[in-house]
Short mmCIF file of C-alpha atoms and ligand atoms in Angstrom, two decimals:
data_model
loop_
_atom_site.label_atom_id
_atom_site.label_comp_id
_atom_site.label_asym_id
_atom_site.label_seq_id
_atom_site.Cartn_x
_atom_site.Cartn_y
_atom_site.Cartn_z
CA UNK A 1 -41.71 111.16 -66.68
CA UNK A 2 -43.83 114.32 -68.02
CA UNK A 3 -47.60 114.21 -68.01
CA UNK A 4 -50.32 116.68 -67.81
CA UNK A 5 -52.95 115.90 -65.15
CA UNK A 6 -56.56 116.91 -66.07
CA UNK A 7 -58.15 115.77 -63.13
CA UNK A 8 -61.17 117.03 -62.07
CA UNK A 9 -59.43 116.67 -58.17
CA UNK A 10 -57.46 116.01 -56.55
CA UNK A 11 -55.56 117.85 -59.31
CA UNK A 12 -52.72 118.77 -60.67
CA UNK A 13 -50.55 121.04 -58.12
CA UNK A 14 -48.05 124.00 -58.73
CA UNK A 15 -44.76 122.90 -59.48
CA UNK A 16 -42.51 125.15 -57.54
CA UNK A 17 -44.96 124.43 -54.69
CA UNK A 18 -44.39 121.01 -54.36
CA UNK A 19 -40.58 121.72 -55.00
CA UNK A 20 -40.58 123.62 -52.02
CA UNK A 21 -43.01 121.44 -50.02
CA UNK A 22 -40.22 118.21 -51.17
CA UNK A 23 -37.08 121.17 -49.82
CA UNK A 24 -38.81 121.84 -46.59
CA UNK A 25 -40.24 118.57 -45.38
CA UNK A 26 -37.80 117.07 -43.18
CA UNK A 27 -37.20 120.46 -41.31
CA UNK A 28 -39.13 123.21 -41.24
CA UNK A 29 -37.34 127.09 -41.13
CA UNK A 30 -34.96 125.14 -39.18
CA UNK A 31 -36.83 124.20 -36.35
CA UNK A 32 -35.47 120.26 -36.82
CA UNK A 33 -39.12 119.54 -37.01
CA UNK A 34 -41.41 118.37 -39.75
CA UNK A 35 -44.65 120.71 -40.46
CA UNK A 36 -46.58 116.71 -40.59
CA UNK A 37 -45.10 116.99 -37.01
CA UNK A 38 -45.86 120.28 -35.71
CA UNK A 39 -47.92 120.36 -33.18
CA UNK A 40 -51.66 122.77 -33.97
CA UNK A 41 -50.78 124.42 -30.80
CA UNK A 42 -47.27 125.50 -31.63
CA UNK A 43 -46.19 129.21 -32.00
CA UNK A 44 -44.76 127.51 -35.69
CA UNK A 45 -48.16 126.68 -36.83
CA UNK A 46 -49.75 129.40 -35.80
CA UNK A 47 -47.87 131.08 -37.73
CA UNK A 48 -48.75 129.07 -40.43
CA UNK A 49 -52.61 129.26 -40.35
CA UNK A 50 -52.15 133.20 -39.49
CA UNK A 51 -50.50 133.38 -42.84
CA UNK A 52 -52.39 130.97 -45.19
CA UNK A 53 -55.29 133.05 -43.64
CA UNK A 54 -53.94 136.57 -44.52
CA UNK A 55 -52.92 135.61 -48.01
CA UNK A 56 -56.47 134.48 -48.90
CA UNK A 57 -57.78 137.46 -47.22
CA UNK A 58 -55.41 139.38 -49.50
CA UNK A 59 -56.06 137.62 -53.24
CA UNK A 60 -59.92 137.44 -52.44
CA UNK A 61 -60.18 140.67 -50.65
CA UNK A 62 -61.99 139.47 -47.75
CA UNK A 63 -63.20 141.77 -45.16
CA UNK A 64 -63.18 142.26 -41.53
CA UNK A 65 -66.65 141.53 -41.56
CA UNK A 66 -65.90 137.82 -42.62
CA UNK A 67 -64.68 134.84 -40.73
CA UNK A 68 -62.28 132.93 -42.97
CA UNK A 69 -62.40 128.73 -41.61
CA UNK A 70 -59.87 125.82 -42.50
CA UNK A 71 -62.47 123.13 -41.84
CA UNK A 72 -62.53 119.10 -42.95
CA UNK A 73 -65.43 116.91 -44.24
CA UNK A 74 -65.06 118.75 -47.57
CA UNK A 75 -67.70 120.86 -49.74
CA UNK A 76 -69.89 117.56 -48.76
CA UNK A 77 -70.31 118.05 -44.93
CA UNK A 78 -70.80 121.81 -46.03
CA UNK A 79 -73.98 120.99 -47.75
CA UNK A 80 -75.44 120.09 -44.29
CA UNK A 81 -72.92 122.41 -42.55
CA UNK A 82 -75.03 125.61 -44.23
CA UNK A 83 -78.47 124.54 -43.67
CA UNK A 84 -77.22 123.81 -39.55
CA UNK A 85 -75.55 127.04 -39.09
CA UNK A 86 -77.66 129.27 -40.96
CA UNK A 87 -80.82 127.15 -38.97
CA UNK A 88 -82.95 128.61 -42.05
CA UNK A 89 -86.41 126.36 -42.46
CA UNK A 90 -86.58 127.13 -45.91
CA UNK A 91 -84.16 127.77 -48.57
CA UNK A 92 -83.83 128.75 -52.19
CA UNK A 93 -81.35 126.62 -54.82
CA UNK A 94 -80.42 126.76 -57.81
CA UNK A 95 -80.34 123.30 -59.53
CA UNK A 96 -77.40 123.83 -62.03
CA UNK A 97 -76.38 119.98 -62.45
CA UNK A 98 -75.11 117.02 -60.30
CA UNK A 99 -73.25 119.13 -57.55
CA UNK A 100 -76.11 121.15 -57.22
CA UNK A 101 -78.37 117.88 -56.99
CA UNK A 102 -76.35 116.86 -54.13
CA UNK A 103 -76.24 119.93 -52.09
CA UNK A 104 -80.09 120.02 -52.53
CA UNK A 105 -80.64 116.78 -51.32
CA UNK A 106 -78.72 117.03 -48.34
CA UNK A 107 -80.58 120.37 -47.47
CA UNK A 108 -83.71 118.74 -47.43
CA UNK A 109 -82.91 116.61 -44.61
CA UNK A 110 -83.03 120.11 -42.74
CA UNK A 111 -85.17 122.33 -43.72
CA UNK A 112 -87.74 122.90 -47.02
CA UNK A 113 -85.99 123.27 -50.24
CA UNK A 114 -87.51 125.88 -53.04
CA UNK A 115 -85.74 124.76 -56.07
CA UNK A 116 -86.15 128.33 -58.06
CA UNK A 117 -84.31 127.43 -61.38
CA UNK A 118 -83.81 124.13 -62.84
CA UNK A 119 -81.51 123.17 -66.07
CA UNK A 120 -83.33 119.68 -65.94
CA UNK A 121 -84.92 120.57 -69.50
CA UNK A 122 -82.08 121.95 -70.85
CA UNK A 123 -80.21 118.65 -70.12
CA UNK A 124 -77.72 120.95 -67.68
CA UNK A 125 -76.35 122.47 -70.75
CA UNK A 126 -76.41 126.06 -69.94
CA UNK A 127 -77.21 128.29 -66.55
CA UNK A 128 -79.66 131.20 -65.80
CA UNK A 129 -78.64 134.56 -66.50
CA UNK A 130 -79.15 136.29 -62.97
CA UNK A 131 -83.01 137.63 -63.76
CA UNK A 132 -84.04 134.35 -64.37
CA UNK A 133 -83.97 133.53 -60.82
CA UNK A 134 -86.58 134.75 -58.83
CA UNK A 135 -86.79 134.52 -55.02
CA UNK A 136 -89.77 134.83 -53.07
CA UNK A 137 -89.35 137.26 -50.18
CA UNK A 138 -89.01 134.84 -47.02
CA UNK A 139 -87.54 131.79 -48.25
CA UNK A 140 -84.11 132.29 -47.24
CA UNK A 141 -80.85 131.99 -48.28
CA UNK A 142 -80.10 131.41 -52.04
CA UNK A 143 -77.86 128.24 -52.72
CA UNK A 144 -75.26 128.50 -56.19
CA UNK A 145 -72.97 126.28 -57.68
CA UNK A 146 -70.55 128.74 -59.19
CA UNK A 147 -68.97 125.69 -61.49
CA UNK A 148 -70.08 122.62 -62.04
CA UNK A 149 -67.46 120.24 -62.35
CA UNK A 150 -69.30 117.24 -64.20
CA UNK A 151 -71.81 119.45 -66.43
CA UNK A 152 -68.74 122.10 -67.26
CA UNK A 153 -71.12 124.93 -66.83
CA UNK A 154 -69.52 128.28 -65.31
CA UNK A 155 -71.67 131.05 -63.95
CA UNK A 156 -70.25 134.21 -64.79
CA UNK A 157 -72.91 136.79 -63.49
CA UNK A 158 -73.91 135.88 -59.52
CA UNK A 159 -77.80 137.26 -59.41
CA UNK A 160 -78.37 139.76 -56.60
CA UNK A 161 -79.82 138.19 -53.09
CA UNK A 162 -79.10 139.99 -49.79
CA UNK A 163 -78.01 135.86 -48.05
CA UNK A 164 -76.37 134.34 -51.32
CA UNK A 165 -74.39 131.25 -50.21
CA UNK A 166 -72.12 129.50 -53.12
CA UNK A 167 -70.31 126.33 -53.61
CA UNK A 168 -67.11 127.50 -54.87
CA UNK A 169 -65.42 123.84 -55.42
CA UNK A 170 -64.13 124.06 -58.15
CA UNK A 171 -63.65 127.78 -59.33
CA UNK A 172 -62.61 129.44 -56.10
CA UNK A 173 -59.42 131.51 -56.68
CA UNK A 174 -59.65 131.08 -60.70
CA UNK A 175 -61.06 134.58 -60.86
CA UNK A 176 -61.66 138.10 -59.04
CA UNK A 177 -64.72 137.75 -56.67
CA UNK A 178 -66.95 140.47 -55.47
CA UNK A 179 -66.79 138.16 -51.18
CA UNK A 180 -68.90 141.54 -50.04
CA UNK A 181 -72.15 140.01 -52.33
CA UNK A 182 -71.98 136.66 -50.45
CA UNK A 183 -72.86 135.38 -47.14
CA UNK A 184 -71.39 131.99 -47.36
CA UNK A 185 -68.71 130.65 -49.68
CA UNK A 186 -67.40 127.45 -49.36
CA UNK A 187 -65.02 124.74 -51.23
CA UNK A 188 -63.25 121.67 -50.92
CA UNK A 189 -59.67 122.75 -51.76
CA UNK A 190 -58.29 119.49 -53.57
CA UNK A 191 -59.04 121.86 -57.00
CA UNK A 192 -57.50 125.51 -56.78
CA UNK A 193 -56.49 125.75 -52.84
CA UNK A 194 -54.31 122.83 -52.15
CA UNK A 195 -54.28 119.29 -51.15
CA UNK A 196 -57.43 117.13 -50.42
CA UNK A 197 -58.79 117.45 -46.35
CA UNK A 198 -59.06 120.96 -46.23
CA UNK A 199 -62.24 123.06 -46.90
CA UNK A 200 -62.49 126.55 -46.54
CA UNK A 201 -65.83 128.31 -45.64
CA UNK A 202 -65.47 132.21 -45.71
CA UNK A 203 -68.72 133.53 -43.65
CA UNK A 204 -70.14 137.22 -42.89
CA UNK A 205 -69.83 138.00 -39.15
CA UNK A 206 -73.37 138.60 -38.66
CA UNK A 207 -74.55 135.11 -39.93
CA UNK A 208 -72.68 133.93 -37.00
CA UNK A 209 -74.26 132.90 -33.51
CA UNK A 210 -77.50 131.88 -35.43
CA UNK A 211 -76.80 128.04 -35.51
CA UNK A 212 -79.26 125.07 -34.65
CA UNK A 213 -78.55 123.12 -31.27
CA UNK A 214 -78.08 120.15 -33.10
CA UNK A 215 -75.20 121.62 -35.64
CA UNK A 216 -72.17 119.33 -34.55
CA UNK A 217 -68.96 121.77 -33.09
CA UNK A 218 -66.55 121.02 -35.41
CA UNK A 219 -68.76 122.37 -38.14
CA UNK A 220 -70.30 124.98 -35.92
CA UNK A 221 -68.88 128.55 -37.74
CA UNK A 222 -69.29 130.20 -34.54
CA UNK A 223 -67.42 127.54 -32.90
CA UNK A 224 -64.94 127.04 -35.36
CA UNK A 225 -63.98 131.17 -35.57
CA UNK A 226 -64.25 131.88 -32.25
CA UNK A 227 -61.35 129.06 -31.94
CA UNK A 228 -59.65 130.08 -35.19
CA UNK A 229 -60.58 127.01 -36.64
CA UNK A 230 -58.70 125.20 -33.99
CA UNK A 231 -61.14 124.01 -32.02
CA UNK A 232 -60.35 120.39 -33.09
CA UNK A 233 -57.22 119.19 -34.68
CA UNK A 234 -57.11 121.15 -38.18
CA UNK A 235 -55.69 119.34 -41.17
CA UNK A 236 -52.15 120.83 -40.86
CA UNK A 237 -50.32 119.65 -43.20
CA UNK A 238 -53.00 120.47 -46.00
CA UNK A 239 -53.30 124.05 -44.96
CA UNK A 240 -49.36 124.61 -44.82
CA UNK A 241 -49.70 123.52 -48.47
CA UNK A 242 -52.47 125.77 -48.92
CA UNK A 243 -50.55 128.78 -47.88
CA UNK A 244 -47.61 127.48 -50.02
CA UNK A 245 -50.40 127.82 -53.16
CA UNK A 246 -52.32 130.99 -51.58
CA UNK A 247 -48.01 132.71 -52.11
CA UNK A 248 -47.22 131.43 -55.19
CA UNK A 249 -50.96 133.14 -56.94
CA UNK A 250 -49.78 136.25 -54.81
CA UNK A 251 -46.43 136.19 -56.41
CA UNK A 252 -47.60 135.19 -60.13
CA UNK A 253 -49.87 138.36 -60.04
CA UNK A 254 -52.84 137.71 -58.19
CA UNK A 255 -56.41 136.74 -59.16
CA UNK A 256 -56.69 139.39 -62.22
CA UNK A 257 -53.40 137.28 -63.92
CA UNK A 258 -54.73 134.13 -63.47
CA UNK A 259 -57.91 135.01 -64.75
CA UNK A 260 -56.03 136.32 -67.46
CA UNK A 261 -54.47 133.09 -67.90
CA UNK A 262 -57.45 130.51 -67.01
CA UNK A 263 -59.04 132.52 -70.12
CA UNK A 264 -56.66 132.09 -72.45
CA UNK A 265 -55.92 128.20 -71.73
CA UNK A 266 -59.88 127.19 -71.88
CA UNK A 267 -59.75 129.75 -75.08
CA UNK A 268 -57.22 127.74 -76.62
CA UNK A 269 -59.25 123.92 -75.96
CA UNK A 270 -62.72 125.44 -77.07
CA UNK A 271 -61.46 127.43 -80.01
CA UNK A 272 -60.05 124.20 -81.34
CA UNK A 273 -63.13 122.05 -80.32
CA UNK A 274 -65.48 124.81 -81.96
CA UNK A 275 -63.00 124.95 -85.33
CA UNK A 276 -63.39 120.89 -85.36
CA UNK A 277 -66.18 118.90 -87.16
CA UNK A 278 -64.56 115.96 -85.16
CA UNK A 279 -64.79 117.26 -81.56
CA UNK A 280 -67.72 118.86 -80.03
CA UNK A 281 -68.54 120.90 -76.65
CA UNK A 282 -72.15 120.35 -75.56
CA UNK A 283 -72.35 123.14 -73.30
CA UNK A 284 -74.15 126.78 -74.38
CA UNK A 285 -70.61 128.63 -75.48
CA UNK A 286 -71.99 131.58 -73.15
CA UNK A 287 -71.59 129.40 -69.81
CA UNK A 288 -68.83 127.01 -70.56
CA UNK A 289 -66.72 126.57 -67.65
CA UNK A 290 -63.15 127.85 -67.63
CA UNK A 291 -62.39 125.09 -65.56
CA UNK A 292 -63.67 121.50 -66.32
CA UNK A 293 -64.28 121.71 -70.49
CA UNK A 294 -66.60 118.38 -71.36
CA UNK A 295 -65.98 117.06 -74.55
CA UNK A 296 -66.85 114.40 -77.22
CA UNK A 297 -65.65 112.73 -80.35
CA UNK A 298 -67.59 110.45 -82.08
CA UNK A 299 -68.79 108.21 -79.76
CA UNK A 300 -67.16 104.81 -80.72
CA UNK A 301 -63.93 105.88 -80.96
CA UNK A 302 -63.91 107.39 -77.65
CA UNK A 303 -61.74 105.20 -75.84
CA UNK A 304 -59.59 104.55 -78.17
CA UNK A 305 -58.59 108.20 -77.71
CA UNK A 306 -58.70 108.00 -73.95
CA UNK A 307 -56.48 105.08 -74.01
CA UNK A 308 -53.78 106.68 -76.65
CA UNK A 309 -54.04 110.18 -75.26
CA UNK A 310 -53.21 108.46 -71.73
CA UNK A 311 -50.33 107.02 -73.42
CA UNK A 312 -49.04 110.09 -74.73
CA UNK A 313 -48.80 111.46 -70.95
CA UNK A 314 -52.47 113.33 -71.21
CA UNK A 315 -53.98 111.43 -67.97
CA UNK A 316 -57.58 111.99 -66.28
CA UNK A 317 -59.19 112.71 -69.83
CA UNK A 318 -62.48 110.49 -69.29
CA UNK A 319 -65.53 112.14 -68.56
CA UNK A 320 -67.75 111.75 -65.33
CA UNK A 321 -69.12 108.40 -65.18
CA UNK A 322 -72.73 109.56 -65.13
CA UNK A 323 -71.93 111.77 -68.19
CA UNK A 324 -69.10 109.96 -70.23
CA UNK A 325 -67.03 111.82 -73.10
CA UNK A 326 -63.99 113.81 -71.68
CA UNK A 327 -63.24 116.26 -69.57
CA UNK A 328 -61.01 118.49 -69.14
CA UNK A 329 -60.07 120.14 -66.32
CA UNK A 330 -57.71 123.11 -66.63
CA UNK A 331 -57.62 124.66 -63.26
CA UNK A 332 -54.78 127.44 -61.89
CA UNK A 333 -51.82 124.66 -61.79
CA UNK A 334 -52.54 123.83 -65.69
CA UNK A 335 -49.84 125.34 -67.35
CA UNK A 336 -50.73 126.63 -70.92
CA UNK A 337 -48.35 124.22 -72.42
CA UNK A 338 -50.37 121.13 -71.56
CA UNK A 339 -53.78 122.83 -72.99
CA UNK A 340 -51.28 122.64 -76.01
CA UNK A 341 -50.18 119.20 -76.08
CA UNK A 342 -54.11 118.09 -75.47
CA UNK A 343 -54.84 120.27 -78.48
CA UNK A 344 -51.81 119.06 -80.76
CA UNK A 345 -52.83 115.48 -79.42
CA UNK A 346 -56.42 115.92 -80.71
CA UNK A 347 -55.87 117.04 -83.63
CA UNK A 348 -53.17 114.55 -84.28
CA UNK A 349 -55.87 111.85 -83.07
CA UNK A 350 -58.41 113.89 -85.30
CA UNK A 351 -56.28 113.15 -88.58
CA UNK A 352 -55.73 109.47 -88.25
CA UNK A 353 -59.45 108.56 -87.43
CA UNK A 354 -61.20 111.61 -88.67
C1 PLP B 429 -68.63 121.69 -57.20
C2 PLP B 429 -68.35 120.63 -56.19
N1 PLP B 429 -69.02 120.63 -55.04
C3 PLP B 429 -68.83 119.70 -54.10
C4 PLP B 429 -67.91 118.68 -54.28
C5 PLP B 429 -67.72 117.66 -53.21
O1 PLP B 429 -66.53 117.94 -52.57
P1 PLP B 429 -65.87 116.97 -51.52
O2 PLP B 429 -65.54 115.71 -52.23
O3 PLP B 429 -64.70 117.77 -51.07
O4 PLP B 429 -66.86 116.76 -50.43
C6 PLP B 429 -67.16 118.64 -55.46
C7 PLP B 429 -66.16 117.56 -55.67
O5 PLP B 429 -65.58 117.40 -56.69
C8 PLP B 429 -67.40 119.63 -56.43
O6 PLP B 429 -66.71 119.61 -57.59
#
């Protein structure tokens, strides 16, 4: 059966990378071993982490001066993970919606939380343009949320702080990204990076060695590189798959063409939303995200679209829970042709109830 997934994640997945994951399953480069049975102390996955590694290095243009991690727990155990190793007391975020909310309130269990720019009023609806945020000298790192995936808002400028630390989730490797402005970047990679159980943190060298007593090993940084995140038992399997994705963005052009092509799909759903007195985006046009695109009809016919459009092969339509509406979520794996057949399907939807 064909069906476009627009799950916010786990998501949909590229194609020819689970074709090849299905082709080299049972035996990997003719070894007569699976990779889900390769040991992480074999000169076979070694090789596999050294490459997943030096691909991302390559698309994001990481540095010498960072340690790249392949970490579990997801983006959640990082929101305790960056207040333990950077063993900061007091901290500046950015309160850009609900992922935000969470990574603040974790925080707080370690250390005093400045909240320096809130969208509360605005009902999360649109971001701060970078001089909007202002950072008292002394309070630490600076906490983002480059893309909320429930609100749908996108920053597009990062404001200037010498220890910025972001929560990539859900827009890491959608776009070119300046690493050398960041201290700390993390994500859960069950969006752009690969399967669900791996979380990459990409950290500047000299953050390292700073870390409370308390922080637990396996999410110690300095731990984890001096071990090449093998310290513990990595989740193999999901960073194989990870390098499988991290090859097939090198081979489709690299970070500029997907950019390229990320704007042209979320082009294609907002033009029609915007061109629709049916449909309507609630986000500020100027910080929509190119990723997870909210949406709304008229209220009471809602799930009546949600239950045809499922039936039609669109799946994963309805909004967040705490939000409601739909979402879409159009990240790298979305090919163009399914931002279509939403489109045709809304507007089809759009002339028989409209
Ligand atoms: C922006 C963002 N941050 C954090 C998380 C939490 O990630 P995880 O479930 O991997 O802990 C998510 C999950 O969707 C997310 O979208």
């Amino acid at each position: 059966v064909s069906v476009w997934n627009f799950s916010a994640g786990p998501a949909v997945f590229p194609k020819p990378v689970l074709e090849r994951i299905a082709f080299e399953l049972p035996d990997w480069h003719g070894t007569g071993q699976s990779v889900l049975e390769l040991s992480h102390r074999s000169p076979a996955f070694e090789a596999i982490i050294a490459d997943a590694e030096a691909a991302l290095r390559r698309l994001l243009g990481v540095s010498d001066d960072y340690a790249v991690l392949f970490l579990q727990g997801g983006a959640t155990l990082q929101f305790a993970a960056v207040p333990l190793n950077l063993a900061a007391t007091k901290a500046a975020y950015v309160d850009s919606g609900a992922w935000a909310q969470k990574a603040i309130k974790e925080a707080q269990r370690y250390l005093d939380v400045d909240v320096v720019w809130s969208g509360r009023n605005d009902d999360y609806r649109r971001l701060p343009r970078p001089e909007e945020i202002e950072v008292l000298a002394g309070r630490g790192y600076l906490h983002l949320t480059s893309n909320e995936t429930i609100g749908g808002v996108q920053l597009r400028d990062f404001p200037k702080h010498d220890l910025l630390v972001a929560d990539m989730s859900s827009d890491i490797l959608s776009r070119p990204l300046d690493v050398g402005s960041f201290g700390v970047i993390y994500a859960g990679a069950q969006k752009n990076l690969g399967p669900a159980g791996l979380t990459v943190v990409i950290v500047r060298k000299d953050l390292l060695r700073h870390a409370a007593v308390t922080t637990p090993s396996a999410i110690d940084y300095t731990q984890q590189a001096a071990n090449g995140s093998l310290l513990n038992t990595p989740p193999t399997f999901a960073i194989y798959a990870a390098g499988l994705v991290f090859a097939w963005l090198e081979e489709l052009g690299g970070l500029e063409e997907i950019a390229l092509r990320n704007e042209e799909k979320a082009a294609f759903l907002y033009t029609a939303i915007d061109a629709s007195d049916f449909y309507h985006s609630p986000i500020a046009p100027a910080d929509r995200s190119l990723m997870n695109a909210p949406f709304r009809a008229p209220e009471a016919l809602e799930p009546l679209f949600l239950q045809e459009a499922s039936q039609a092969g669109l799946l994963e339509l309805k909004g967040h829970r705490s939000v409601g509406g739909m979402r879409a979520s159009l990240y790298n794996a979305m090919p163009l042709a399914g931002v279509q057949a939403l489109v045709a399907f809304m507007g089809d939807f759009e002339g028989r109830n409209g």
